[in-house]
Amino acid sequence: MLTTLHTAYSDTRAADLAWTLGREPLPALATLDLELDGVSLQLRLLGASHQVLVDEERGRCSETVACIPGSSTPLPLGVAKRAGDWEYEFAARVEVLSPGQFAGRAQELLALVADHPHGLAGVFPGSPYAFTAMLARRHEGQVQWRTWHAYPQDGQLVATRTRVGVRVPAGPARSTVSRLRPSAVLAG
Protein backbone atom coordinates (compact mmCIF):
# COMPACT_ATOMS: atom_id res chain seq x y z
CA MET A 1 0.00 0.00 0.00
CA LEU A 2 1.34 3.42 -0.97
CA THR A 3 0.09 6.53 0.79
CA THR A 4 0.90 10.22 0.99
CA LEU A 5 1.66 11.19 4.56
CA HIS A 6 -0.17 14.30 5.68
CA THR A 7 2.62 15.97 7.59
CA ALA A 8 5.47 18.24 6.69
CA TYR A 9 8.75 16.52 5.85
CA SER A 10 11.18 17.58 8.53
CA ASP A 11 14.76 17.98 7.43
CA THR A 12 16.10 15.06 9.46
CA ARG A 13 19.20 13.04 8.70
CA ALA A 14 19.99 9.35 8.75
CA ALA A 15 22.31 10.05 11.70
CA ASP A 16 19.27 11.23 13.74
CA LEU A 17 17.62 7.78 13.68
CA ALA A 18 17.47 5.89 16.96
CA TRP A 19 16.48 2.28 17.69
CA THR A 20 14.47 0.94 20.63
CA LEU A 21 12.74 -2.27 21.62
CA GLY A 22 9.64 -2.45 23.82
CA ARG A 23 8.35 1.10 23.28
CA GLU A 24 4.61 1.66 23.58
CA PRO A 25 2.75 2.45 20.35
CA LEU A 26 3.45 5.97 19.11
CA PRO A 27 1.00 8.09 17.08
CA ALA A 28 1.03 6.77 13.52
CA LEU A 29 0.36 8.56 10.23
CA ALA A 30 -0.49 5.28 8.48
CA THR A 31 -0.81 1.64 9.55
CA LEU A 32 -1.17 -1.76 7.95
CA ASP A 33 -2.57 -4.64 10.00
CA LEU A 34 -1.47 -8.11 8.90
CA GLU A 35 -2.23 -11.65 10.02
CA LEU A 36 0.67 -13.97 9.19
CA ASP A 37 -0.10 -17.58 10.12
CA GLY A 38 -1.65 -16.73 13.48
CA VAL A 39 0.64 -13.81 14.29
CA SER A 40 -0.73 -10.26 14.25
CA LEU A 41 1.64 -7.68 12.89
CA GLN A 42 1.09 -3.96 12.58
CA LEU A 43 3.34 -1.87 10.38
CA ARG A 44 3.25 1.78 11.50
CA LEU A 45 4.58 4.82 9.66
CA LEU A 46 5.47 7.60 12.06
CA GLY A 47 6.18 11.23 11.29
CA ALA A 48 9.76 10.41 12.19
CA SER A 49 10.05 6.92 10.62
CA HIS A 50 8.62 3.50 11.68
CA GLN A 51 7.33 1.20 14.37
CA VAL A 52 6.42 -2.51 14.13
CA LEU A 53 4.16 -4.23 16.65
CA VAL A 54 4.05 -8.02 16.76
CA ASP A 55 1.27 -9.65 18.79
CA GLU A 56 1.28 -13.34 19.49
CA GLU A 57 -0.48 -15.48 22.10
CA ARG A 58 2.33 -14.96 24.62
CA GLY A 59 2.71 -11.20 24.27
CA ARG A 60 3.92 -8.28 22.21
CA CYS A 61 7.20 -7.26 20.66
CA SER A 62 7.69 -3.71 19.43
CA GLU A 63 10.51 -2.19 17.42
CA THR A 64 10.86 1.53 16.85
CA VAL A 65 13.33 3.16 14.47
CA ALA A 66 12.74 6.89 14.47
CA CYS A 67 14.12 10.34 15.08
CA ILE A 68 13.15 10.62 18.73
CA PRO A 69 14.20 13.77 20.58
CA GLY A 70 16.29 12.92 23.64
CA SER A 71 16.86 9.29 22.61
CA SER A 72 20.20 7.95 23.76
CA THR A 73 20.26 4.78 21.65
CA PRO A 74 21.59 5.54 18.16
CA LEU A 75 20.82 3.30 15.21
CA PRO A 76 23.10 0.27 15.58
CA LEU A 77 24.61 -1.61 12.66
CA GLY A 78 23.40 -4.83 14.25
CA VAL A 79 21.69 -6.22 17.34
CA ALA A 80 21.17 -9.82 18.39
CA LYS A 81 19.25 -10.22 21.65
CA ARG A 82 18.33 -13.41 23.39
CA ALA A 83 16.17 -13.93 26.45
CA GLY A 84 15.98 -17.63 27.27
CA ASP A 85 15.09 -19.31 23.97
CA TRP A 86 13.88 -16.08 22.34
CA GLU A 87 15.81 -14.36 19.57
CA TYR A 88 15.62 -10.91 18.00
CA GLU A 89 17.97 -9.85 15.21
CA PHE A 90 18.26 -6.38 13.71
CA ALA A 91 20.65 -5.00 11.11
CA ALA A 92 20.92 -1.56 9.51
CA ARG A 93 23.03 0.02 6.82
CA VAL A 94 23.22 3.46 5.24
CA GLU A 95 23.64 3.72 1.48
CA VAL A 96 25.00 7.00 0.06
CA LEU A 97 23.84 7.49 -3.52
CA SER A 98 24.23 10.07 -6.27
CA PRO A 99 21.03 11.99 -7.17
CA GLY A 100 20.41 9.75 -10.20
CA GLN A 101 21.08 6.54 -8.27
CA PHE A 102 18.89 7.77 -5.43
CA ALA A 103 15.94 8.52 -7.74
CA GLY A 104 16.23 5.11 -9.41
CA ARG A 105 16.50 3.23 -6.11
CA ALA A 106 13.56 5.19 -4.65
CA GLN A 107 11.35 4.38 -7.64
CA GLU A 108 12.35 0.71 -7.46
CA LEU A 109 11.56 0.41 -3.73
CA LEU A 110 8.27 2.30 -3.92
CA ALA A 111 7.14 0.09 -6.81
CA LEU A 112 8.13 -3.05 -4.87
CA VAL A 113 6.19 -2.08 -1.76
CA ALA A 114 3.19 -0.21 -3.25
CA ASP A 115 1.35 -3.27 -4.58
CA HIS A 116 2.68 -5.90 -2.18
CA PRO A 117 -0.02 -7.31 0.16
CA HIS A 118 2.40 -7.07 3.13
CA GLY A 119 3.92 -3.71 2.22
CA LEU A 120 3.35 -0.14 3.41
CA ALA A 121 5.05 2.96 2.05
CA GLY A 122 4.46 6.60 2.86
CA VAL A 123 5.70 9.51 0.79
CA PHE A 124 6.17 12.85 2.51
CA PRO A 125 4.84 16.00 0.77
CA GLY A 126 7.42 18.10 -1.05
CA SER A 127 9.62 15.34 -2.49
CA PRO A 128 8.60 12.14 -4.27
CA TYR A 129 11.76 10.54 -2.90
CA ALA A 130 11.24 11.41 0.78
CA PHE A 131 9.63 8.23 2.05
CA THR A 132 9.54 5.40 4.54
CA ALA A 133 8.71 1.91 3.23
CA MET A 134 8.14 -1.40 5.02
CA LEU A 135 7.70 -4.98 3.86
CA ALA A 136 6.89 -7.99 6.09
CA ARG A 137 6.72 -11.75 5.73
CA ARG A 138 6.64 -14.98 7.68
CA HIS A 139 9.46 -17.32 6.72
CA GLU A 140 10.64 -20.58 8.28
CA GLY A 141 8.65 -19.90 11.45
CA GLN A 142 9.96 -16.36 11.93
CA VAL A 143 8.39 -12.99 11.35
CA GLN A 144 10.70 -10.81 9.28
CA TRP A 145 10.51 -7.27 8.02
CA ARG A 146 12.60 -4.84 6.03
CA THR A 147 12.38 -1.07 6.05
CA TRP A 148 13.80 1.77 4.00
CA HIS A 149 14.08 5.38 5.16
CA ALA A 150 14.94 7.91 2.45
CA TYR A 151 16.78 11.18 2.99
CA PRO A 152 16.98 12.72 -0.51
CA GLN A 153 18.60 15.97 0.66
CA ASP A 154 21.70 13.96 1.66
CA GLY A 155 21.38 11.14 -0.88
CA GLN A 156 21.11 8.66 2.00
CA LEU A 157 18.93 5.57 2.17
CA VAL A 158 18.77 3.68 5.48
CA ALA A 159 17.84 0.00 5.09
CA THR A 160 16.96 -2.23 8.05
CA ARG A 161 16.25 -5.94 8.39
CA THR A 162 14.64 -7.63 11.41
CA ARG A 163 13.88 -11.24 12.39
CA VAL A 164 11.97 -12.36 15.47
CA GLY A 165 11.60 -16.00 16.57
CA VAL A 166 12.32 -18.61 19.22
CA ARG A 167 15.22 -21.00 19.03
CA VAL A 168 14.49 -24.68 19.52
CA PRO A 169 17.52 -26.62 20.79
CA ALA A 170 19.00 -28.98 18.24
CA GLY A 171 18.83 -32.70 18.91
CA PRO A 172 21.40 -35.23 17.71
CA ALA A 173 19.88 -35.50 14.22
CA ARG A 174 18.14 -32.10 14.09
CA SER A 175 19.29 -28.67 13.13
CA THR A 176 18.20 -25.47 14.84
CA VAL A 177 14.67 -24.48 13.86
CA SER A 178 13.04 -21.14 14.64
CA ARG A 179 9.40 -20.61 15.52
CA LEU A 180 7.82 -17.30 16.38
CA ARG A 181 7.54 -16.43 20.06
CA PRO A 182 8.37 -12.69 20.16
CA SER A 183 7.00 -11.76 23.58
CA ALA A 184 10.09 -12.76 25.51
CA VAL A 185 12.11 -10.24 23.53
CA LEU A 186 10.63 -7.63 25.84
CA ALA A 187 12.05 -9.43 28.85
CA GLY A 188 15.63 -9.15 27.58
mmCIF file of C-alpha atoms in Angstrom:
data_model
loop_
_atom_site.group_PDB
_atom_site.id
_atom_site.type_symbol
_atom_site.label_atom_id
_atom_site.label_comp_id
_atom_site.label_asym_id
_atom_site.label_seq_id
_atom_site.Cartn_x
_atom_site.Cartn_y
_atom_site.Cartn_z
ATOM 1 C CA MET A 1 0.000 0.000 0.000
ATOM 2 C CA LEU A 2 1.336 3.423 -0.968
ATOM 3 C CA THR A 3 0.086 6.530 0.786
ATOM 4 C CA THR A 4 0.904 10.221 0.987
ATOM 5 C CA LEU A 5 1.662 11.192 4.556
ATOM 6 C CA HIS A 6 -0.167 14.296 5.681
ATOM 7 C CA THR A 7 2.616 15.965 7.586
ATOM 8 C CA ALA A 8 5.475 18.240 6.689
ATOM 9 C CA TYR A 9 8.746 16.525 5.855
ATOM 10 C CA SER A 10 11.179 17.578 8.530
ATOM 11 C CA ASP A 11 14.757 17.975 7.433
ATOM 12 C CA THR A 12 16.097 15.058 9.464
ATOM 13 C CA ARG A 13 19.198 13.039 8.702
ATOM 14 C CA ALA A 14 19.993 9.347 8.755
ATOM 15 C CA ALA A 15 22.312 10.051 11.705
ATOM 16 C CA ASP A 16 19.269 11.231 13.737
ATOM 17 C CA LEU A 17 17.625 7.783 13.683
ATOM 18 C CA ALA A 18 17.467 5.889 16.963
ATOM 19 C CA TRP A 19 16.483 2.280 17.688
ATOM 20 C CA THR A 20 14.472 0.944 20.630
ATOM 21 C CA LEU A 21 12.736 -2.269 21.625
ATOM 22 C CA GLY A 22 9.638 -2.446 23.816
ATOM 23 C CA ARG A 23 8.354 1.102 23.276
ATOM 24 C CA GLU A 24 4.612 1.657 23.585
ATOM 25 C CA PRO A 25 2.746 2.453 20.347
ATOM 26 C CA LEU A 26 3.451 5.971 19.107
ATOM 27 C CA PRO A 27 0.996 8.086 17.085
ATOM 28 C CA ALA A 28 1.027 6.774 13.516
ATOM 29 C CA LEU A 29 0.364 8.556 10.231
ATOM 30 C CA ALA A 30 -0.490 5.278 8.480
ATOM 31 C CA THR A 31 -0.805 1.636 9.554
ATOM 32 C CA LEU A 32 -1.169 -1.757 7.946
ATOM 33 C CA ASP A 33 -2.573 -4.644 10.001
ATOM 34 C CA LEU A 34 -1.467 -8.106 8.905
ATOM 35 C CA GLU A 35 -2.226 -11.649 10.023
ATOM 36 C CA LEU A 36 0.671 -13.974 9.188
ATOM 37 C CA ASP A 37 -0.102 -17.581 10.122
ATOM 38 C CA GLY A 38 -1.654 -16.726 13.481
ATOM 39 C CA VAL A 39 0.636 -13.810 14.291
ATOM 40 C CA SER A 40 -0.732 -10.265 14.250
ATOM 41 C CA LEU A 41 1.644 -7.684 12.887
ATOM 42 C CA GLN A 42 1.085 -3.956 12.583
ATOM 43 C CA LEU A 43 3.343 -1.866 10.377
ATOM 44 C CA ARG A 44 3.248 1.777 11.497
ATOM 45 C CA LEU A 45 4.579 4.816 9.660
ATOM 46 C CA LEU A 46 5.471 7.596 12.060
ATOM 47 C CA GLY A 47 6.177 11.231 11.289
ATOM 48 C CA ALA A 48 9.759 10.410 12.187
ATOM 49 C CA SER A 49 10.048 6.918 10.625
ATOM 50 C CA HIS A 50 8.618 3.495 11.677
ATOM 51 C CA GLN A 51 7.334 1.199 14.373
ATOM 52 C CA VAL A 52 6.420 -2.505 14.126
ATOM 53 C CA LEU A 53 4.164 -4.230 16.646
ATOM 54 C CA VAL A 54 4.051 -8.023 16.764
ATOM 55 C CA ASP A 55 1.272 -9.652 18.794
ATOM 56 C CA GLU A 56 1.280 -13.342 19.494
ATOM 57 C CA GLU A 57 -0.476 -15.481 22.103
ATOM 58 C CA ARG A 58 2.333 -14.962 24.620
ATOM 59 C CA GLY A 59 2.712 -11.201 24.273
ATOM 60 C CA ARG A 60 3.919 -8.275 22.211
ATOM 61 C CA CYS A 61 7.203 -7.259 20.662
ATOM 62 C CA SER A 62 7.691 -3.708 19.434
ATOM 63 C CA GLU A 63 10.514 -2.194 17.421
ATOM 64 C CA THR A 64 10.857 1.530 16.846
ATOM 65 C CA VAL A 65 13.331 3.156 14.472
ATOM 66 C CA ALA A 66 12.739 6.887 14.469
ATOM 67 C CA CYS A 67 14.115 10.343 15.079
ATOM 68 C CA ILE A 68 13.148 10.620 18.735
ATOM 69 C CA PRO A 69 14.203 13.770 20.585
ATOM 70 C CA GLY A 70 16.289 12.918 23.636
ATOM 71 C CA SER A 71 16.861 9.290 22.611
ATOM 72 C CA SER A 72 20.201 7.952 23.763
ATOM 73 C CA THR A 73 20.258 4.777 21.646
ATOM 74 C CA PRO A 74 21.592 5.535 18.162
ATOM 75 C CA LEU A 75 20.819 3.304 15.212
ATOM 76 C CA PRO A 76 23.099 0.270 15.578
ATOM 77 C CA LEU A 77 24.609 -1.614 12.662
ATOM 78 C CA GLY A 78 23.398 -4.833 14.250
ATOM 79 C CA VAL A 79 21.688 -6.225 17.335
ATOM 80 C CA ALA A 80 21.166 -9.819 18.391
ATOM 81 C CA LYS A 81 19.251 -10.217 21.647
ATOM 82 C CA ARG A 82 18.331 -13.410 23.391
ATOM 83 C CA ALA A 83 16.170 -13.930 26.453
ATOM 84 C CA GLY A 84 15.984 -17.626 27.268
ATOM 85 C CA ASP A 85 15.094 -19.312 23.974
ATOM 86 C CA TRP A 86 13.880 -16.078 22.341
ATOM 87 C CA GLU A 87 15.811 -14.364 19.567
ATOM 88 C CA TYR A 88 15.618 -10.908 17.997
ATOM 89 C CA GLU A 89 17.971 -9.855 15.212
ATOM 90 C CA PHE A 90 18.260 -6.384 13.708
ATOM 91 C CA ALA A 91 20.650 -5.003 11.105
ATOM 92 C CA ALA A 92 20.923 -1.557 9.514
ATOM 93 C CA ARG A 93 23.028 0.020 6.819
ATOM 94 C CA VAL A 94 23.222 3.459 5.238
ATOM 95 C CA GLU A 95 23.639 3.723 1.477
ATOM 96 C CA VAL A 96 24.997 7.000 0.062
ATOM 97 C CA LEU A 97 23.836 7.487 -3.519
ATOM 98 C CA SER A 98 24.233 10.069 -6.268
ATOM 99 C CA PRO A 99 21.034 11.988 -7.170
ATOM 100 C CA GLY A 100 20.413 9.749 -10.198
ATOM 101 C CA GLN A 101 21.081 6.544 -8.272
ATOM 102 C CA PHE A 102 18.891 7.767 -5.430
ATOM 103 C CA ALA A 103 15.939 8.516 -7.736
ATOM 104 C CA GLY A 104 16.231 5.108 -9.414
ATOM 105 C CA ARG A 105 16.499 3.232 -6.112
ATOM 106 C CA ALA A 106 13.563 5.192 -4.647
ATOM 107 C CA GLN A 107 11.352 4.381 -7.641
ATOM 108 C CA GLU A 108 12.352 0.707 -7.461
ATOM 109 C CA LEU A 109 11.561 0.413 -3.727
ATOM 110 C CA LEU A 110 8.274 2.304 -3.917
ATOM 111 C CA ALA A 111 7.136 0.092 -6.813
ATOM 112 C CA LEU A 112 8.125 -3.049 -4.868
ATOM 113 C CA VAL A 113 6.189 -2.079 -1.756
ATOM 114 C CA ALA A 114 3.194 -0.215 -3.253
ATOM 115 C CA ASP A 115 1.345 -3.274 -4.579
ATOM 116 C CA HIS A 116 2.681 -5.896 -2.178
ATOM 117 C CA PRO A 117 -0.017 -7.308 0.164
ATOM 118 C CA HIS A 118 2.395 -7.073 3.127
ATOM 119 C CA GLY A 119 3.917 -3.711 2.222
ATOM 120 C CA LEU A 120 3.352 -0.144 3.405
ATOM 121 C CA ALA A 121 5.055 2.960 2.045
ATOM 122 C CA GLY A 122 4.457 6.596 2.859
ATOM 123 C CA VAL A 123 5.703 9.513 0.793
ATOM 124 C CA PHE A 124 6.173 12.854 2.509
ATOM 125 C CA PRO A 125 4.842 15.997 0.771
ATOM 126 C CA GLY A 126 7.424 18.098 -1.048
ATOM 127 C CA SER A 127 9.617 15.336 -2.488
ATOM 128 C CA PRO A 128 8.597 12.141 -4.266
ATOM 129 C CA TYR A 129 11.760 10.543 -2.899
ATOM 130 C CA ALA A 130 11.242 11.411 0.784
ATOM 131 C CA PHE A 131 9.629 8.228 2.045
ATOM 132 C CA THR A 132 9.543 5.398 4.539
ATOM 133 C CA ALA A 133 8.705 1.913 3.231
ATOM 134 C CA MET A 134 8.142 -1.404 5.020
ATOM 135 C CA LEU A 135 7.704 -4.983 3.857
ATOM 136 C CA ALA A 136 6.888 -7.988 6.093
ATOM 137 C CA ARG A 137 6.721 -11.754 5.732
ATOM 138 C CA ARG A 138 6.641 -14.975 7.684
ATOM 139 C CA HIS A 139 9.461 -17.318 6.718
ATOM 140 C CA GLU A 140 10.635 -20.582 8.284
ATOM 141 C CA GLY A 141 8.650 -19.895 11.454
ATOM 142 C CA GLN A 142 9.962 -16.363 11.926
ATOM 143 C CA VAL A 143 8.395 -12.988 11.355
ATOM 144 C CA GLN A 144 10.695 -10.810 9.284
ATOM 145 C CA TRP A 145 10.506 -7.267 8.018
ATOM 146 C CA ARG A 146 12.595 -4.838 6.031
ATOM 147 C CA THR A 147 12.379 -1.071 6.050
ATOM 148 C CA TRP A 148 13.802 1.774 3.999
ATOM 149 C CA HIS A 149 14.082 5.381 5.156
ATOM 150 C CA ALA A 150 14.936 7.908 2.447
ATOM 151 C CA TYR A 151 16.778 11.182 2.987
ATOM 152 C CA PRO A 152 16.975 12.719 -0.507
ATOM 153 C CA GLN A 153 18.598 15.967 0.660
ATOM 154 C CA ASP A 154 21.698 13.960 1.658
ATOM 155 C CA GLY A 155 21.382 11.144 -0.882
ATOM 156 C CA GLN A 156 21.110 8.656 1.998
ATOM 157 C CA LEU A 157 18.930 5.566 2.173
ATOM 158 C CA VAL A 158 18.773 3.678 5.478
ATOM 159 C CA ALA A 159 17.841 0.004 5.089
ATOM 160 C CA THR A 160 16.959 -2.226 8.046
ATOM 161 C CA ARG A 161 16.250 -5.937 8.392
ATOM 162 C CA THR A 162 14.637 -7.627 11.414
ATOM 163 C CA ARG A 163 13.876 -11.240 12.386
ATOM 164 C CA VAL A 164 11.966 -12.361 15.474
ATOM 165 C CA GLY A 165 11.599 -15.995 16.568
ATOM 166 C CA VAL A 166 12.316 -18.607 19.223
ATOM 167 C CA ARG A 167 15.222 -21.001 19.033
ATOM 168 C CA VAL A 168 14.489 -24.683 19.520
ATOM 169 C CA PRO A 169 17.521 -26.623 20.788
ATOM 170 C CA ALA A 170 18.999 -28.985 18.239
ATOM 171 C CA GLY A 171 18.825 -32.699 18.912
ATOM 172 C CA PRO A 172 21.400 -35.230 17.710
ATOM 173 C CA ALA A 173 19.880 -35.497 14.219
ATOM 174 C CA ARG A 174 18.139 -32.096 14.089
ATOM 175 C CA SER A 175 19.287 -28.667 13.130
ATOM 176 C CA THR A 176 18.198 -25.470 14.844
ATOM 177 C CA VAL A 177 14.674 -24.477 13.858
ATOM 178 C CA SER A 178 13.037 -21.139 14.637
ATOM 179 C CA ARG A 179 9.400 -20.614 15.524
ATOM 180 C CA LEU A 180 7.821 -17.296 16.382
ATOM 181 C CA ARG A 181 7.542 -16.429 20.062
ATOM 182 C CA PRO A 182 8.370 -12.690 20.160
ATOM 183 C CA SER A 183 6.996 -11.755 23.581
ATOM 184 C CA ALA A 184 10.092 -12.755 25.513
ATOM 185 C CA VAL A 185 12.115 -10.238 23.533
ATOM 186 C CA LEU A 186 10.631 -7.634 25.840
ATOM 187 C CA ALA A 187 12.046 -9.427 28.855
ATOM 188 C CA GLY A 188 15.627 -9.149 27.580
#
